Each structure stands twice: as structure tokens, then as C-alpha cells.
Coordinates of C-alpha atoms in Angstrom, one line a residue:
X1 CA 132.0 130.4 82.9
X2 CA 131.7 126.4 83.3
X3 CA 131.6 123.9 81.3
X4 CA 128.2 123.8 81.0
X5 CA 127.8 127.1 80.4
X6 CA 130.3 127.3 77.5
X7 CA 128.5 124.5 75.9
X8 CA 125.0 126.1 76.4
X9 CA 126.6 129.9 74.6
X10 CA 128.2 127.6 72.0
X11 CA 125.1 126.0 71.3
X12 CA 122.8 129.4 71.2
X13 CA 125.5 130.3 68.6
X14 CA 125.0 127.7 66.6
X15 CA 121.2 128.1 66.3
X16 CA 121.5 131.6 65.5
X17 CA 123.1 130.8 62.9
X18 CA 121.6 128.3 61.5
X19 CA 118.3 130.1 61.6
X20 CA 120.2 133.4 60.2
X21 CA 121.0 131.5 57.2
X22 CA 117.5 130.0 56.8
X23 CA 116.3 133.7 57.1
X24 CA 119.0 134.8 54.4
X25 CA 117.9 132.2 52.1
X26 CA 114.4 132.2 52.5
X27 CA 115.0 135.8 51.7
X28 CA 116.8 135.6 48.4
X29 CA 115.2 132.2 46.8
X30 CA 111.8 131.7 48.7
X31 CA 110.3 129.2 51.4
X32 CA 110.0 126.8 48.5
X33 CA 113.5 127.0 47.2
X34 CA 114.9 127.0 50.6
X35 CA 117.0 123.7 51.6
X36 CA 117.9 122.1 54.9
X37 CA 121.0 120.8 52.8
X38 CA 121.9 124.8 51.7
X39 CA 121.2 125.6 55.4
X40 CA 123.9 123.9 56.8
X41 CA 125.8 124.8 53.9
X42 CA 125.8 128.6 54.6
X43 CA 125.9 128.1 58.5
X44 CA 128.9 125.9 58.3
X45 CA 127.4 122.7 60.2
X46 CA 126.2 119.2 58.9
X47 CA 122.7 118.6 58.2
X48 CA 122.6 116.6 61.5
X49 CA 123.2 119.5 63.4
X50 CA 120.6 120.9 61.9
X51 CA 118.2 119.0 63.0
X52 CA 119.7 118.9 66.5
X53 CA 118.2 121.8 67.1
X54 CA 115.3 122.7 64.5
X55 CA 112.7 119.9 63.9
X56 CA 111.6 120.5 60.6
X57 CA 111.9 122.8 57.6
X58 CA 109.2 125.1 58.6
X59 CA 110.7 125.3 62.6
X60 CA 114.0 127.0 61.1
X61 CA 111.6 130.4 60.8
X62 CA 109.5 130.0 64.0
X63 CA 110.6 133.6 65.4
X64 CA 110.6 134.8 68.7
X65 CA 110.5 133.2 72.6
X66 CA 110.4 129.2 72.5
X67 CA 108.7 127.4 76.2
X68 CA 110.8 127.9 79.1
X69 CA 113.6 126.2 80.4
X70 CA 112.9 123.8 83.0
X71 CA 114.9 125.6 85.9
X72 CA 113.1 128.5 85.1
X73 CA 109.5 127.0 85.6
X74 CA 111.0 125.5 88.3
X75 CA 111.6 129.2 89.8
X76 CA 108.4 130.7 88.9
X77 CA 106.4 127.1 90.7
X78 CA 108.1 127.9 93.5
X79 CA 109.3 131.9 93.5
X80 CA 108.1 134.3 96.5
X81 CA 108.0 137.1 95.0
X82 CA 104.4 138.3 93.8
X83 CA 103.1 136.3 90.9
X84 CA 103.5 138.9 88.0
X85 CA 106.6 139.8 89.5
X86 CA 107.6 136.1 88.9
X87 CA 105.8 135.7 86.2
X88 CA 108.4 138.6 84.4
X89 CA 111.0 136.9 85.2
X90 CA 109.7 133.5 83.8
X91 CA 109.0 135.2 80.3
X92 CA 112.3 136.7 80.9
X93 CA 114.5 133.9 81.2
X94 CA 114.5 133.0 78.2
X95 CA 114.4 136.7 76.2
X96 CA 118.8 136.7 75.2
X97 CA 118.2 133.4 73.0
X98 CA 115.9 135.4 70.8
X99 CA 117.9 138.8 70.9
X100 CA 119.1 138.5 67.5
X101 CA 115.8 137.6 65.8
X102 CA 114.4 141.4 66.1
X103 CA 115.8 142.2 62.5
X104 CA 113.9 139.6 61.3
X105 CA 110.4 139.6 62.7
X106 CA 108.9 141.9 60.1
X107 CA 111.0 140.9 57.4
X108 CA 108.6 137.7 56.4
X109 CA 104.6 138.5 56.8
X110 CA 104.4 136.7 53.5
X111 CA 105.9 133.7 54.6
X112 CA 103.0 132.9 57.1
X113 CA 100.7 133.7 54.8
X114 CA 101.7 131.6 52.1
X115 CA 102.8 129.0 53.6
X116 CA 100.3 126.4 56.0
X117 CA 103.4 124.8 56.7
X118 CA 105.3 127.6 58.7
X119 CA 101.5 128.4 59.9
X120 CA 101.2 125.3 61.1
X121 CA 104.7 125.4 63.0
X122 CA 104.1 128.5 64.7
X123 CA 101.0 127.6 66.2
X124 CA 102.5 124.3 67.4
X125 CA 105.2 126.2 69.1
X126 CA 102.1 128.5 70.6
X127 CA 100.8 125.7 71.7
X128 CA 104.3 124.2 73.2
X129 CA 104.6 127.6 75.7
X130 CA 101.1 127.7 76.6
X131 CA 101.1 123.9 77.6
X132 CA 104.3 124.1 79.3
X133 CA 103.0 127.8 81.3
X134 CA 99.4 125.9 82.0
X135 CA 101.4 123.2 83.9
X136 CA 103.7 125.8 85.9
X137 CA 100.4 127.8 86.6
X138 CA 98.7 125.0 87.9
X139 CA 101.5 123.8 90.1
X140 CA 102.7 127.5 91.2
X141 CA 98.5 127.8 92.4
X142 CA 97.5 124.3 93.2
X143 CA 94.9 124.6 90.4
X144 CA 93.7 122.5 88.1
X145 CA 94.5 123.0 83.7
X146 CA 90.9 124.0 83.4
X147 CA 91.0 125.9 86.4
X148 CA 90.0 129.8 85.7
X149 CA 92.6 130.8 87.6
X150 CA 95.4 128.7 85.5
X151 CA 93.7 130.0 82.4
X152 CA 93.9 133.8 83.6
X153 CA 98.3 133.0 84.4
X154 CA 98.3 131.5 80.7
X155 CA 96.3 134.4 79.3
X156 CA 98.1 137.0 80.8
X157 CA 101.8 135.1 79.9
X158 CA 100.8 135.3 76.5
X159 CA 99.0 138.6 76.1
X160 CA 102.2 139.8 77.9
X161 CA 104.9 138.2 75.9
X162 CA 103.3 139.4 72.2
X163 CA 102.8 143.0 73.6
X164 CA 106.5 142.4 74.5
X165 CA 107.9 141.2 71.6
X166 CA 105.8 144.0 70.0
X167 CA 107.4 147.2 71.7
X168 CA 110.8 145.1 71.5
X169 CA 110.9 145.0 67.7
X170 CA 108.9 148.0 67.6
X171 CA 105.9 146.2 65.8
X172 CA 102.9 148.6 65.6
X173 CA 99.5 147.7 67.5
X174 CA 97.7 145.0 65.0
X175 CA 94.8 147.0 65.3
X176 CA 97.0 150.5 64.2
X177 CA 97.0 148.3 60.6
X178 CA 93.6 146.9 60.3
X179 CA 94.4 143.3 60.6
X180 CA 96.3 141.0 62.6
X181 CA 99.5 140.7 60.7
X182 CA 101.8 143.4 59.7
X183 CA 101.2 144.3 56.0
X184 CA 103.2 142.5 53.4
X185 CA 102.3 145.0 50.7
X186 CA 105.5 147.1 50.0
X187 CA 103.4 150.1 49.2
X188 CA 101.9 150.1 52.9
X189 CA 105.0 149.8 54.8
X190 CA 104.5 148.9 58.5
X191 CA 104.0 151.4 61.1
X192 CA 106.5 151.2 63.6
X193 CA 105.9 152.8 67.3
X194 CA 108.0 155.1 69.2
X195 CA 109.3 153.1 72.0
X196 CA 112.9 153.7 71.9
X197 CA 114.8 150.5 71.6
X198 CA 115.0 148.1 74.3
X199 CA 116.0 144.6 75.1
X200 CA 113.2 142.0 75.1
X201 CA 114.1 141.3 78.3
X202 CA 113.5 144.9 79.6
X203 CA 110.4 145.2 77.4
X204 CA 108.6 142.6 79.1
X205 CA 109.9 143.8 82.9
X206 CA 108.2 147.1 81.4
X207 CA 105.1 146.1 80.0
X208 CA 104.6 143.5 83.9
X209 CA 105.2 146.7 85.6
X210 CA 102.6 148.6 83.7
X211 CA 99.8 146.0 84.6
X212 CA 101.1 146.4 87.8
X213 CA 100.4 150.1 87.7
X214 CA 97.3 150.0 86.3
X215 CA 95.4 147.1 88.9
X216 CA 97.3 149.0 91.6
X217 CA 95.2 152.1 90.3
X218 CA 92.3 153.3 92.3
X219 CA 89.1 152.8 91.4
X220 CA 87.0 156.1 89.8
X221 CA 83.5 156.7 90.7
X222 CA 83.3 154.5 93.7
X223 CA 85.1 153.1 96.4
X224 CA 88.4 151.7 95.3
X225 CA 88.3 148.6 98.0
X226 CA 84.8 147.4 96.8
X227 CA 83.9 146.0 93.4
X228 CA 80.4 147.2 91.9
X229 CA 77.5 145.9 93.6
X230 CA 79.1 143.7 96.2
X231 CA 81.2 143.7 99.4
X232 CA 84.5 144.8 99.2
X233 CA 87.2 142.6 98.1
X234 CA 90.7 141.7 98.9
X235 CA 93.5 143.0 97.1
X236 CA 95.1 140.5 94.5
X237 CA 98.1 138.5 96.0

């Protein structure tokens, strides 16, 4: 490994666990009672560090893939393979940071709900990955942000790295518990699926191949080169 690679491992370490012991805290004293200052405490750094790499209170439980390393946007603007096929492997890059989090995504429903704060962090970090996969989109097609065809890349990146994360920490469908979060009531435990475990990494190359599969299917009742009512189209590049 270099130099620079050492430093980057070292420094995945250190979030880890600075967010484990936010997680561990949060866990035994509530959001409230949580501090920065315990944080660092329990993960052995100063409260500087801390906020080297967490922005605020409510970023230390923002779970799961962050935006994209630049190199890796880099490689998806300007990849030759197909554009899911690149696509996977921009979600991808980043899927090892998070490895460690899967014990924790359905430890907290409560948190989000009680808290606008964490609410508020999560959607701005939603809002971070979408911006930053709008940009490559638009770049990668020579579209513009409002373009339909950027919005389609952004909506299937994001429809494709929550199914992900879903089959990776074996989350159940939201619809399989009649909302959109997991329940937080301990008397209606969660219903897991059963995936066997996987990597997020290999959960989102699966779920890109299975869209693959399924537009690469033939259409039923007609002819599979046409679309209804029309001349027949190209296939999707």
C-alpha cells in the first residue's frame, strides 16, 4: 500500500469508530444525552477530530453510503462500459466505507423519528449524493440538471442504492410493514428477508444486474422491438 493509501485506511478507521461510539452511546443514554465531548472520549480521539470528519452532532448517525469520491465520478463521466454497468460501479466505489454500519441500520428507527435534527441531517446528505450524481449524469450524457434523461440516472442511482442497502442489511420491503420506516415498536419486530448475507458491494452489482435482466426481457403480447402504438424503437445504450 502507499502512503496515501495507509492514510486513507487509517482514516476510515477512525470514522468507524468514532461513529461506533456515537451509535453505543446514543444507544445506552439517548440522542439527547449523547455528547460530542463523550464521543471522542470512548473513541479515543480529540474533539477536533471529531469534527474532521462529522459535521455536526446529528451527522455522527447518518447511516449508510455518503456522495462519491471524486475519482470515482470521474470514472463513471467518462467509463465505456454500458451506463448501468457503470453506474454499479459508481455506487460501488464507495460500499467498504459503510461495511461496518449493517449492525446498526435497524438498531435506531426511533432516532429519526424523534429527532428533526438527525431528520434533517439525513435528508441533507440525500440531497449531497443526488447533487453530486445529477452533475456526473449530466456530464457522463451531455444533458442538462433538468434534463429527463439526468433525472432518470439520478432516479435509478437512488432507487438502486436503497434497494441495496435493503437486501444488504437484510431490511424488509417498506411496504412488507405498512409504512416507510422499519417499526420501532418492540412488540412488532421487523421482518427481515431471506437474501443470504452479502457485501453491499455485491448487493448492488446484484440488484444492476437484475434491472438489466428484466429491460433485456422480451416484450409479452406484442412484438418485443416495438413499443405500443408506435414504430419500433432502438434498444437502450
Amino acid at each position: 500500500m502507499t502512503g496515501t493509501d495507509l492514510r486513507a485506511a487509517q482514516a476510515r478507521r477512525t470514522r468507524t469508530a468514532i461513529r461506533a461510539a456515537a451509535l453505543t452511546l446514543t444507544k445506552e443514554r439517548g440522542y439527547a444525552a449523547m455528547t460530542v465531548d463523550d464521543v471522542a472520549a470512548l473513541a479515543g480521539v480529540s474533539r477536533r477530530t471529531v469534527f474532521n470528519h462529522f459535521s455536526s452532532k446529528a451527522d455522527l448517525l447518518v447511516l449508510g453510503p455518503e456522495a462519491p469520491e471524486p475519482q470515482a465520478l470521474e470514472a463513471f463521466v467518462n467509463g465505456t462500459g454500458t451506463l448501468l454497468e457503470d453506474l454499479g460501479a459508481l455506487l460501488a466505489s464507495g460500499a467498504e466505507a459503510v461495511e461496518s454500519e449493517r449492525g446498526w441500520l435497524l438498531s435506531f428507527p426511533e432516532i429519526v423519528r424523534d429527532n428533526p435534527e438527525v431528520e434533517r441531517a439525513i435528508h441533507e446528505r440525500l440531497r449531497t449524493v443526488a447533487l453530486s450524481l445529477i452533475d456526473a449524469a449530466g456530464r457522463r450524457l451531455g444533458t442538462a440538471p433538468d434534463d429527463p434523461r439526468t433525472r432518470a440516472v439520478v432516479a435509478l442511482a437512488m432507487g438502486i442504492q436503497r434497494s441495496s442497502v435493503d437486501l444488504w442489511s437484510g431490511r424488509a420491503h417498506p411496504w412488507e410493514q405498512g409504512g416507510p420506516e422499519p417499526s420501532a415498536d418492540a412488540e412488532a419486530p421487523t421482518v427481515r428477508n431471506e437474501c443470504p448475507e452479502v457485501r453491499l458491494a455485491e448487493a448492488i452489482h446484484v440488484m444492476t444486474r437484475a434491472i438489466a435482466d428484466v429491460v433485456a426481457q422480451p416484450q409479452t403480447g406484442g412484438r418485443p422491438d416495438s413499443a405500443p402504438g408506435g414504430p419500433p424503437t432502438d434498444p437502450p445504450r
